[in-house]
Short mmCIF file of C-alpha atoms in Angstrom, two decimals:
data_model
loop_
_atom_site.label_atom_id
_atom_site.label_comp_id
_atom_site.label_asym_id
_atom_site.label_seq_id
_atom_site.Cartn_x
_atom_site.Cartn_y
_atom_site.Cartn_z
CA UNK A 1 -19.63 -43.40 -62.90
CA UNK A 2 -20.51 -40.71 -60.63
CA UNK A 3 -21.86 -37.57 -62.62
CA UNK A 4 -21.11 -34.62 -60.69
CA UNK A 5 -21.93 -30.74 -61.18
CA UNK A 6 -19.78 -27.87 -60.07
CA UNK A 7 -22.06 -27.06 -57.25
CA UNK A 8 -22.23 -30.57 -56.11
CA UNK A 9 -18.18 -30.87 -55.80
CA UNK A 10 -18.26 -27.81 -54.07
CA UNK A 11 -21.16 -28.92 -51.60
CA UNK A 12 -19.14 -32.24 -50.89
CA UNK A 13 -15.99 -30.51 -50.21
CA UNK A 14 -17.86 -28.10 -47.33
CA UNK A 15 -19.28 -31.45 -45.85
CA UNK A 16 -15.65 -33.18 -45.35
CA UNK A 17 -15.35 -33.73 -41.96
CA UNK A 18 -12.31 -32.55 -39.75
CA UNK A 19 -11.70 -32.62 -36.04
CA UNK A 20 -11.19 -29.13 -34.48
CA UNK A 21 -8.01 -28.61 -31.71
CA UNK A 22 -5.78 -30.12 -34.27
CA UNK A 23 -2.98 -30.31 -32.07
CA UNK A 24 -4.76 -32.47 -29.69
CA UNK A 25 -5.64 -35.27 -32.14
CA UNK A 26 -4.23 -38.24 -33.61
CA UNK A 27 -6.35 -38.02 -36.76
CA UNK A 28 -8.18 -35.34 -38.25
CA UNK A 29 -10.16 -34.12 -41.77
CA UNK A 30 -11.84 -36.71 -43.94
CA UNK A 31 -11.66 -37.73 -47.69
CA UNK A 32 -14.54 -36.61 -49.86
CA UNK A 33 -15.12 -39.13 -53.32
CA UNK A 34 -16.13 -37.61 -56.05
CA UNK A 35 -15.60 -40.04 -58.88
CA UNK A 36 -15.90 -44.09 -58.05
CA UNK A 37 -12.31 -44.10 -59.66
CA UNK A 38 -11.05 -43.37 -56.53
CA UNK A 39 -11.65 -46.41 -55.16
CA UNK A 40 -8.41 -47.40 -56.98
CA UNK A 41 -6.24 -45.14 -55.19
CA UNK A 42 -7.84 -44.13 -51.84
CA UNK A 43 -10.00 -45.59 -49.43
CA UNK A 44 -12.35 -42.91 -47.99
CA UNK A 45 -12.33 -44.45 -44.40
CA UNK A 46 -8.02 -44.16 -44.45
CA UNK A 47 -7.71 -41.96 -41.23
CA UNK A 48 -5.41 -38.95 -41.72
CA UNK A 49 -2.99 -39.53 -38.79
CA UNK A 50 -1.13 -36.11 -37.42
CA UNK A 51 2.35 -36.72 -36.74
CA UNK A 52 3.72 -33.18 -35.61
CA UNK A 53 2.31 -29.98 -34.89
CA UNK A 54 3.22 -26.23 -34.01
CA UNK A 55 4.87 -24.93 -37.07
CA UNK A 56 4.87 -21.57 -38.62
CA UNK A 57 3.95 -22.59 -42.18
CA UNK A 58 5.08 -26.76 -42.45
CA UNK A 59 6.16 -27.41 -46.29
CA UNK A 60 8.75 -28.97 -48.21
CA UNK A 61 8.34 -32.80 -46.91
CA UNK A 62 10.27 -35.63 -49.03
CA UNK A 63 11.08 -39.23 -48.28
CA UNK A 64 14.48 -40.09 -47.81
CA UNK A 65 14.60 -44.04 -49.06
CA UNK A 66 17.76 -44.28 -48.06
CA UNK A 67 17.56 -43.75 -44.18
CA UNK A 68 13.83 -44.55 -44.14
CA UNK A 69 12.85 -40.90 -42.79
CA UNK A 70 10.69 -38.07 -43.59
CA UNK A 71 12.43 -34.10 -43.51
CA UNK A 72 10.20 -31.02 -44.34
CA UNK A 73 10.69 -27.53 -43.68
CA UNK A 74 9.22 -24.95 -41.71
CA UNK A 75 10.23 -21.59 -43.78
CA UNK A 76 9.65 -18.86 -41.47
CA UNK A 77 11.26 -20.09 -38.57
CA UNK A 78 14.25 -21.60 -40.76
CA UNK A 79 14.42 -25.29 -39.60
CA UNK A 80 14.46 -28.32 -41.43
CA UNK A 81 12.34 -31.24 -39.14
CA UNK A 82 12.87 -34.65 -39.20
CA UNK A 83 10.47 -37.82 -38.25
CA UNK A 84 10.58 -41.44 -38.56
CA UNK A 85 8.65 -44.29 -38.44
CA UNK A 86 7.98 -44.79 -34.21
CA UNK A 87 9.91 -41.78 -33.44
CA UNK A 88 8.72 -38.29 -32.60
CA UNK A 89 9.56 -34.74 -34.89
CA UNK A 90 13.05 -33.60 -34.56
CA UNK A 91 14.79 -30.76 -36.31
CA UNK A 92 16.81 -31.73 -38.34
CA UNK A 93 19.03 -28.95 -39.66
CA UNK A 94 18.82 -25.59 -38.50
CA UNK A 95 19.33 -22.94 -40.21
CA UNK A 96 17.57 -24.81 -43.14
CA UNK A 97 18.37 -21.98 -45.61
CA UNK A 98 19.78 -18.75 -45.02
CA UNK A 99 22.64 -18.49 -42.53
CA UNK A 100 23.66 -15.47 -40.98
CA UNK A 101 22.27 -11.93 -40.27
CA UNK A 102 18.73 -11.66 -42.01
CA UNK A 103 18.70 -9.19 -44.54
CA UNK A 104 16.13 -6.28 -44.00
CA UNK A 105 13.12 -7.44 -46.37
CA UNK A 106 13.69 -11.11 -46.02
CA UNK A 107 10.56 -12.48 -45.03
CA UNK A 108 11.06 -16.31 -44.78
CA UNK A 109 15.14 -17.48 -44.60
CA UNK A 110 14.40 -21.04 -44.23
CA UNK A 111 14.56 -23.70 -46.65
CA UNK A 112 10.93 -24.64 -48.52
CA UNK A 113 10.25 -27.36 -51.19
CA UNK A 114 13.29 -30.17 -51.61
CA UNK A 115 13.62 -33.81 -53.37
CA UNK A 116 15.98 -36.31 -53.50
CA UNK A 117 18.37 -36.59 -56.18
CA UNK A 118 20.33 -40.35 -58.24
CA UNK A 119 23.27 -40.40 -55.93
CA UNK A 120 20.63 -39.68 -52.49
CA UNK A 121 21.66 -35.88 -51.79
CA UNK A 122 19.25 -34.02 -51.25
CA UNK A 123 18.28 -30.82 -53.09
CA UNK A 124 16.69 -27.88 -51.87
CA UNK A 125 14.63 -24.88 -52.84
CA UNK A 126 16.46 -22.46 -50.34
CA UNK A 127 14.20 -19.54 -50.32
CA UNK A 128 16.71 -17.18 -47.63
CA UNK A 129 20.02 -18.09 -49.89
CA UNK A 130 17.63 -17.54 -52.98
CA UNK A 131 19.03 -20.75 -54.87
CA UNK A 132 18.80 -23.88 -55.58
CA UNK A 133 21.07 -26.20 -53.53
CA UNK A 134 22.47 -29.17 -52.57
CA UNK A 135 23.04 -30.94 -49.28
CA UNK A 136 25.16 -34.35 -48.95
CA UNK A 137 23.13 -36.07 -45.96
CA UNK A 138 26.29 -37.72 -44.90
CA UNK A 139 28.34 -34.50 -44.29
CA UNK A 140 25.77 -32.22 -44.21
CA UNK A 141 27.90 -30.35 -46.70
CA UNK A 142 25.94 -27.35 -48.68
CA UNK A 143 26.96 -26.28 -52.64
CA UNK A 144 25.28 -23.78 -54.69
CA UNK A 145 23.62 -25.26 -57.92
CA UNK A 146 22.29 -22.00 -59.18
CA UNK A 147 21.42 -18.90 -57.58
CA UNK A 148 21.25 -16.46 -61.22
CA UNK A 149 19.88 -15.68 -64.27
CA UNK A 150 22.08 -14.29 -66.47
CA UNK A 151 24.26 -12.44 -63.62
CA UNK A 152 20.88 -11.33 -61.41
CA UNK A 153 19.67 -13.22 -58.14
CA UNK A 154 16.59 -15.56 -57.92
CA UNK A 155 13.92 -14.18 -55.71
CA UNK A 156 13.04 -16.83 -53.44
CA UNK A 157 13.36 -20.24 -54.78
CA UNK A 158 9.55 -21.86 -53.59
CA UNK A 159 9.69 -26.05 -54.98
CA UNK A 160 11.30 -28.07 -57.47
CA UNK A 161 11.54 -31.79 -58.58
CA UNK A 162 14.00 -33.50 -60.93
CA UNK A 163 13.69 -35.72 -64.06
CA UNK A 164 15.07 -39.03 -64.13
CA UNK A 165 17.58 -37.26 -66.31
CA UNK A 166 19.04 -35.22 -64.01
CA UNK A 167 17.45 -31.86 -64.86
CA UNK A 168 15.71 -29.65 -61.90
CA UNK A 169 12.74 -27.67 -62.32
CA UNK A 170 12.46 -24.99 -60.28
CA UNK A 171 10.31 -21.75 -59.51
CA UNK A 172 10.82 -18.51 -57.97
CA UNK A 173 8.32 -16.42 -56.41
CA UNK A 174 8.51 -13.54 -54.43
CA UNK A 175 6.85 -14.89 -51.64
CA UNK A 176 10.78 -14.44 -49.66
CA UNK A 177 10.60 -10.85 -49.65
CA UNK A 178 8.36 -8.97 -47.37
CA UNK A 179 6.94 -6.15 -49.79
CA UNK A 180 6.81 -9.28 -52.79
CA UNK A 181 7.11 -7.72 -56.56
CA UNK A 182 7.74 -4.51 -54.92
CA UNK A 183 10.87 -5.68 -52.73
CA UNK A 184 14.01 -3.79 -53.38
CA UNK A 185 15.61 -6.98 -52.78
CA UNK A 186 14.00 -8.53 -56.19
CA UNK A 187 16.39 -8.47 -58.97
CA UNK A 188 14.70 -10.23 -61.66
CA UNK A 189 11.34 -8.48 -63.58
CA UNK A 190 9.49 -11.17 -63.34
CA UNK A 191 8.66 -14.44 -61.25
CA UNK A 192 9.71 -17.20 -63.60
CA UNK A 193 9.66 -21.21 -63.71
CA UNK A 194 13.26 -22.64 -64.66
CA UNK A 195 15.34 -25.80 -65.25
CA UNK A 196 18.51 -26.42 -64.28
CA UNK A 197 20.78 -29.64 -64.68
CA UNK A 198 21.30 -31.36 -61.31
CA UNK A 199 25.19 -30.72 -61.69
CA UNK A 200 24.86 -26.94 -62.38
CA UNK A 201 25.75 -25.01 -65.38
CA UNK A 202 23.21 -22.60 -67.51
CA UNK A 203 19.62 -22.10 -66.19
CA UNK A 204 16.72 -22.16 -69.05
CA UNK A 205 13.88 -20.16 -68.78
CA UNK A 206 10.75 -21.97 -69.23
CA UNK A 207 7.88 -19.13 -68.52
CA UNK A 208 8.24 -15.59 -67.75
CA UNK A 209 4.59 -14.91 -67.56
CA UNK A 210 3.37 -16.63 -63.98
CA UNK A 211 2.28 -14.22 -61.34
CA UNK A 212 3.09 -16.90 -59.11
CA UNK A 213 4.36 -20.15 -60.00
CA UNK A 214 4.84 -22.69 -56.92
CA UNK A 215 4.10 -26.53 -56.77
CA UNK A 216 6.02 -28.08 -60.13
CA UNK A 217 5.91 -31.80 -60.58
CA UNK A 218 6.62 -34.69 -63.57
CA UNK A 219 4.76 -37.21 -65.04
CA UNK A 220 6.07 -40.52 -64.96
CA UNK A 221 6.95 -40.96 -68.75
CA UNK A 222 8.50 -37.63 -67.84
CA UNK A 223 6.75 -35.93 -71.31
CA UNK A 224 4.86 -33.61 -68.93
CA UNK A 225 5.69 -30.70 -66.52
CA UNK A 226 2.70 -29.44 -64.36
CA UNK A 227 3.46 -25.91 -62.09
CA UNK A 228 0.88 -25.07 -59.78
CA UNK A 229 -0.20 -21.17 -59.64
CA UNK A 230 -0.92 -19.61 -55.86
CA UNK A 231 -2.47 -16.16 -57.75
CA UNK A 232 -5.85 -15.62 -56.09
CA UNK A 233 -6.83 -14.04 -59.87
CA UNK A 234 -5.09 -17.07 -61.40
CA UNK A 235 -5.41 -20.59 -59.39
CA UNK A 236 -4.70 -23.17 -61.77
CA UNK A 237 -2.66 -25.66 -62.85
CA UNK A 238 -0.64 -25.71 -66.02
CA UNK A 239 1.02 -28.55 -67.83
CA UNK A 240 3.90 -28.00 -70.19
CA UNK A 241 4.76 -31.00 -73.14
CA UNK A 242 8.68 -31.67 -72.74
CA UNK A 243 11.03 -32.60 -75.35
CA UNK A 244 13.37 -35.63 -74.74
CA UNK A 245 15.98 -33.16 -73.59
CA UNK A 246 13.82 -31.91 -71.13
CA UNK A 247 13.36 -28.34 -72.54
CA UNK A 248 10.00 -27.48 -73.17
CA UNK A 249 8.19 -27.68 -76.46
CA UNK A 250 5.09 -25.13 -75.93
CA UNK A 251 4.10 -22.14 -73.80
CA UNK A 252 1.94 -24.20 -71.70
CA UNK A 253 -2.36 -25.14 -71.24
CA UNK A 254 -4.34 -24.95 -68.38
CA UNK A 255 -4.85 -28.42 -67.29
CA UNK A 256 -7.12 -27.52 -64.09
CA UNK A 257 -9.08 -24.47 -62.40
CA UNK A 258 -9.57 -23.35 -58.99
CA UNK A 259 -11.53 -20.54 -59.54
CA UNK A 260 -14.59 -21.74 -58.31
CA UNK A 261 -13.02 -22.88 -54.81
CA UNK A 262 -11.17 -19.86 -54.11
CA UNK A 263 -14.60 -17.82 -54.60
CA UNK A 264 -16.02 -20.28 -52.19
CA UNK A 265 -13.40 -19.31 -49.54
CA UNK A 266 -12.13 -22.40 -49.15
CA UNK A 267 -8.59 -22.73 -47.07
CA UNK A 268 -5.35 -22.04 -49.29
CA UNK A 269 -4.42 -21.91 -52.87
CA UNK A 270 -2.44 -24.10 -55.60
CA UNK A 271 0.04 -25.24 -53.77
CA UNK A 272 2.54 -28.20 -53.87
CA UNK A 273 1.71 -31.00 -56.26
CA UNK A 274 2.60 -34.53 -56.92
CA UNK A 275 1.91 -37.53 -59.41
CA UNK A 276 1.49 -41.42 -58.79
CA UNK A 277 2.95 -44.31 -61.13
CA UNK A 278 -0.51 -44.12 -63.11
CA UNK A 279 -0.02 -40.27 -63.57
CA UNK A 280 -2.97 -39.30 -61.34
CA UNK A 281 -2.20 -35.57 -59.64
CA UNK A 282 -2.13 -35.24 -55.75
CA UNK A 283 -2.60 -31.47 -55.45
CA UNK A 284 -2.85 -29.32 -52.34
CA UNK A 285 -5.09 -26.52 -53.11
CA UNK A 286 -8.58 -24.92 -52.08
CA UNK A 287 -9.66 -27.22 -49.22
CA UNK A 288 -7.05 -29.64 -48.93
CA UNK A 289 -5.40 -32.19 -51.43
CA UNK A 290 -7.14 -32.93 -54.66
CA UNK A 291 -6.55 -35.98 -56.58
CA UNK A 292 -7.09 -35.48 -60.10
CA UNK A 293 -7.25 -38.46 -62.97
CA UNK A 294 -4.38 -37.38 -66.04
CA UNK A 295 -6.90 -35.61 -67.80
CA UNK A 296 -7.56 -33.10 -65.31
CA UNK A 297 -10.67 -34.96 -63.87
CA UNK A 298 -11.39 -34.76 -60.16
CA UNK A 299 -11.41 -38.13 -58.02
CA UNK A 300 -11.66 -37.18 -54.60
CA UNK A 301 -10.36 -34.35 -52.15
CA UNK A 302 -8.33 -34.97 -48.95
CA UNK A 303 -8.96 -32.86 -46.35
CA UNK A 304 -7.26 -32.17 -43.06
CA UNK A 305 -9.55 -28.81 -41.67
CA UNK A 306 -6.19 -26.52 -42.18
CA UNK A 307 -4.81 -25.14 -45.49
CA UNK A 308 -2.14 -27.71 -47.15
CA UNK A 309 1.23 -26.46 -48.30
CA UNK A 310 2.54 -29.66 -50.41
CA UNK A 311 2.73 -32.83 -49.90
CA UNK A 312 4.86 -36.52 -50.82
CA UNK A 313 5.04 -40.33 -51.15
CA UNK A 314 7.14 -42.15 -48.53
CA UNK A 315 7.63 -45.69 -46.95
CA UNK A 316 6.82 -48.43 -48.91
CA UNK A 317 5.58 -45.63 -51.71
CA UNK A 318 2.16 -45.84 -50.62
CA UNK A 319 1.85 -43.61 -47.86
CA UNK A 320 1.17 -39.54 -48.54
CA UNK A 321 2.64 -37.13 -46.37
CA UNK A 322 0.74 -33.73 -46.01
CA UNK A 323 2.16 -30.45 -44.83
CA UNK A 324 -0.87 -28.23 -43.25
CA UNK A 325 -0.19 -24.82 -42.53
CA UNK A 326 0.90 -26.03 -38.68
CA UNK A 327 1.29 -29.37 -38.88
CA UNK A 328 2.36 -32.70 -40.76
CA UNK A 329 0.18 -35.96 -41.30
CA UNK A 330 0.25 -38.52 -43.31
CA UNK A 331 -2.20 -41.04 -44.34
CA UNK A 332 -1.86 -44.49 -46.75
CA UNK A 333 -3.10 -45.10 -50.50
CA UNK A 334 -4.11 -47.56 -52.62
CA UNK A 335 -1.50 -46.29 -55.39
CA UNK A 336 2.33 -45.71 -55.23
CA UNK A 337 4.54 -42.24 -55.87
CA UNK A 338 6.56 -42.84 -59.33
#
């Protein structure tokens, strides 16, 4: 076992290496160990290969199993991109979120964090239309899921995922609205994480008290809910303990800090998260993409030289996608996505 201090993690993450003129190279960053458990899930020479470049702010990616393709989303500039395996980026869907005249305020109309539901449609955190929806890939059909709590409008729905039961957890941010908490747009008091059954119907409240609640992701036994927190005075990640109906059975624990890499300056905040079969956490946040054991311990750090937004399993399961501020990469594991 590798014993490592504070300062030491913090040294190893400033030594990653990363290739400057991003758009001009085929791989970039590097992958820092910090535990010999990685070795399990990673290896450190994987290159980190850039498959698009030039967005606004990439996020959102998922892996469509059914047509063997990657989408994410590019917020700000409202366009949903495509890319498969051989093929260059294409957009995909445009708009992504929002249609219309932008309201006054609206800061980012596109589409951000999405996931594939049982019967393949795919489901959408549609920041612009503030509300969770649903797209049928075969029509391209759109239908509202939710887009209230109790009779006022979402902010600007940020990421999601959904249980193997059918039940979406969602949060909502300000991050939409140009002026934030203090847009005249914003309806609700506060900047809550929610479920909400795939099919529609009531939306639970699960915590009112998040500054700002982002990344959310399950563990495979589906017993825990993680939400990542992008609140420079707050980084962390929580974990909530689920009930077998999905509602949750406590207020919530921190299960891991950022503190110390956000007063290092490193690039970004908690961002989008994910977990493997084996419940390990992929997690973009300070510095790129931490992988962190189910106790909160850190394994390694994957690093591409630019912030990273969120990121996702695809192909054969064992291949993470990365979206990095302005571009997408991917690069292969050891370890599959649940």
């Amino acid at each position: 076992m590798i014993r490592t201090t504070r300062r030491a993690v913090l040294a190893g993450i400033a030594a990653a290496p990363f290739v400057p003129g991003l758009a001009h190279a085929e791989t970039v960053g590097g992958i820092t160990k910090f535990d010999d458990a990685l070795d399990a899930v990673i290896d450190v020479s994987s290159p980190i290969e850039v498959l698009g470049t030039g967005y606004q702010w990439a996020e959102g990616p998922v892996w469509v199993k059914q047509g063997g393709y990657l989408l994410f989303n590019d917020p700000p500039s409202n366009v949903c991109y495509k890319w498969k395996p051989g093929k260059p980026v294409t957009k995909f869907m445009r708009p992504s979120g929002l249609a219309g005249t932008i309201p006054e305020g609206v800061r980012e109309a596109g589409a951000n964090g999405m996931a594939i539901d049982a019967q393949g449609h795919l489901v959408i955190a549609d920041s612009g239309t503030r509300a969770v929806a649903r797209i049928d890939l075969k029509t391209m059909k759109k239908t509202i899921i939710a887009d209230r709590y109790f009779g006022k409008r979402f902010s600007s729905v940020n990421d999601l995922t959904i249980s193997r039961g059918g039940k979406i957890y969602f949060s909502d941010p300000p991050y939409g609205f140009s002026k934030g908490d203090d847009s005249p747009l914003k309806e609700i008091d506060f900047n809550g994480l929610y479920h909400v059954d795939v099919a529609g119907g009531e939306v639970g409240l699960v915590d009112k008290t998040l500054k700002r609640p982002n990344g959310v992701a399950l563990s495979p036994n589906q017993s825990l809910l993680y939400v990542a927190l992008s609140d420079p005075d707050r980084p962390e990640i929580r974990v909530y303990e689920l009930a077998a109906d999905g509602t949750a059975m406590d207020e919530g624990r921190l299960f891991h800090d950022f503190r110390p890499e956000v007063a290092a300056k490193l690039r970004g905040l908690p961002d989008g998260l994910k977990v493997d079969a084996a419940g390990r956490i992929f997690a973009a946040g300070p510095g790129g993409v931490y992988i962190l054991s189910p106790e909160g311990k850190r394994l390694g750090l994957i690093a591409t030289g630019k912030a990273v937004a969120n990121c996702c399993f695809g192909e054969d399961g064992k291949t993470l996608f990365l979206t990095s501020h302005t571009m997408v990469a991917k690069v292969r594991l050891k370890t599959k996505g649940w």
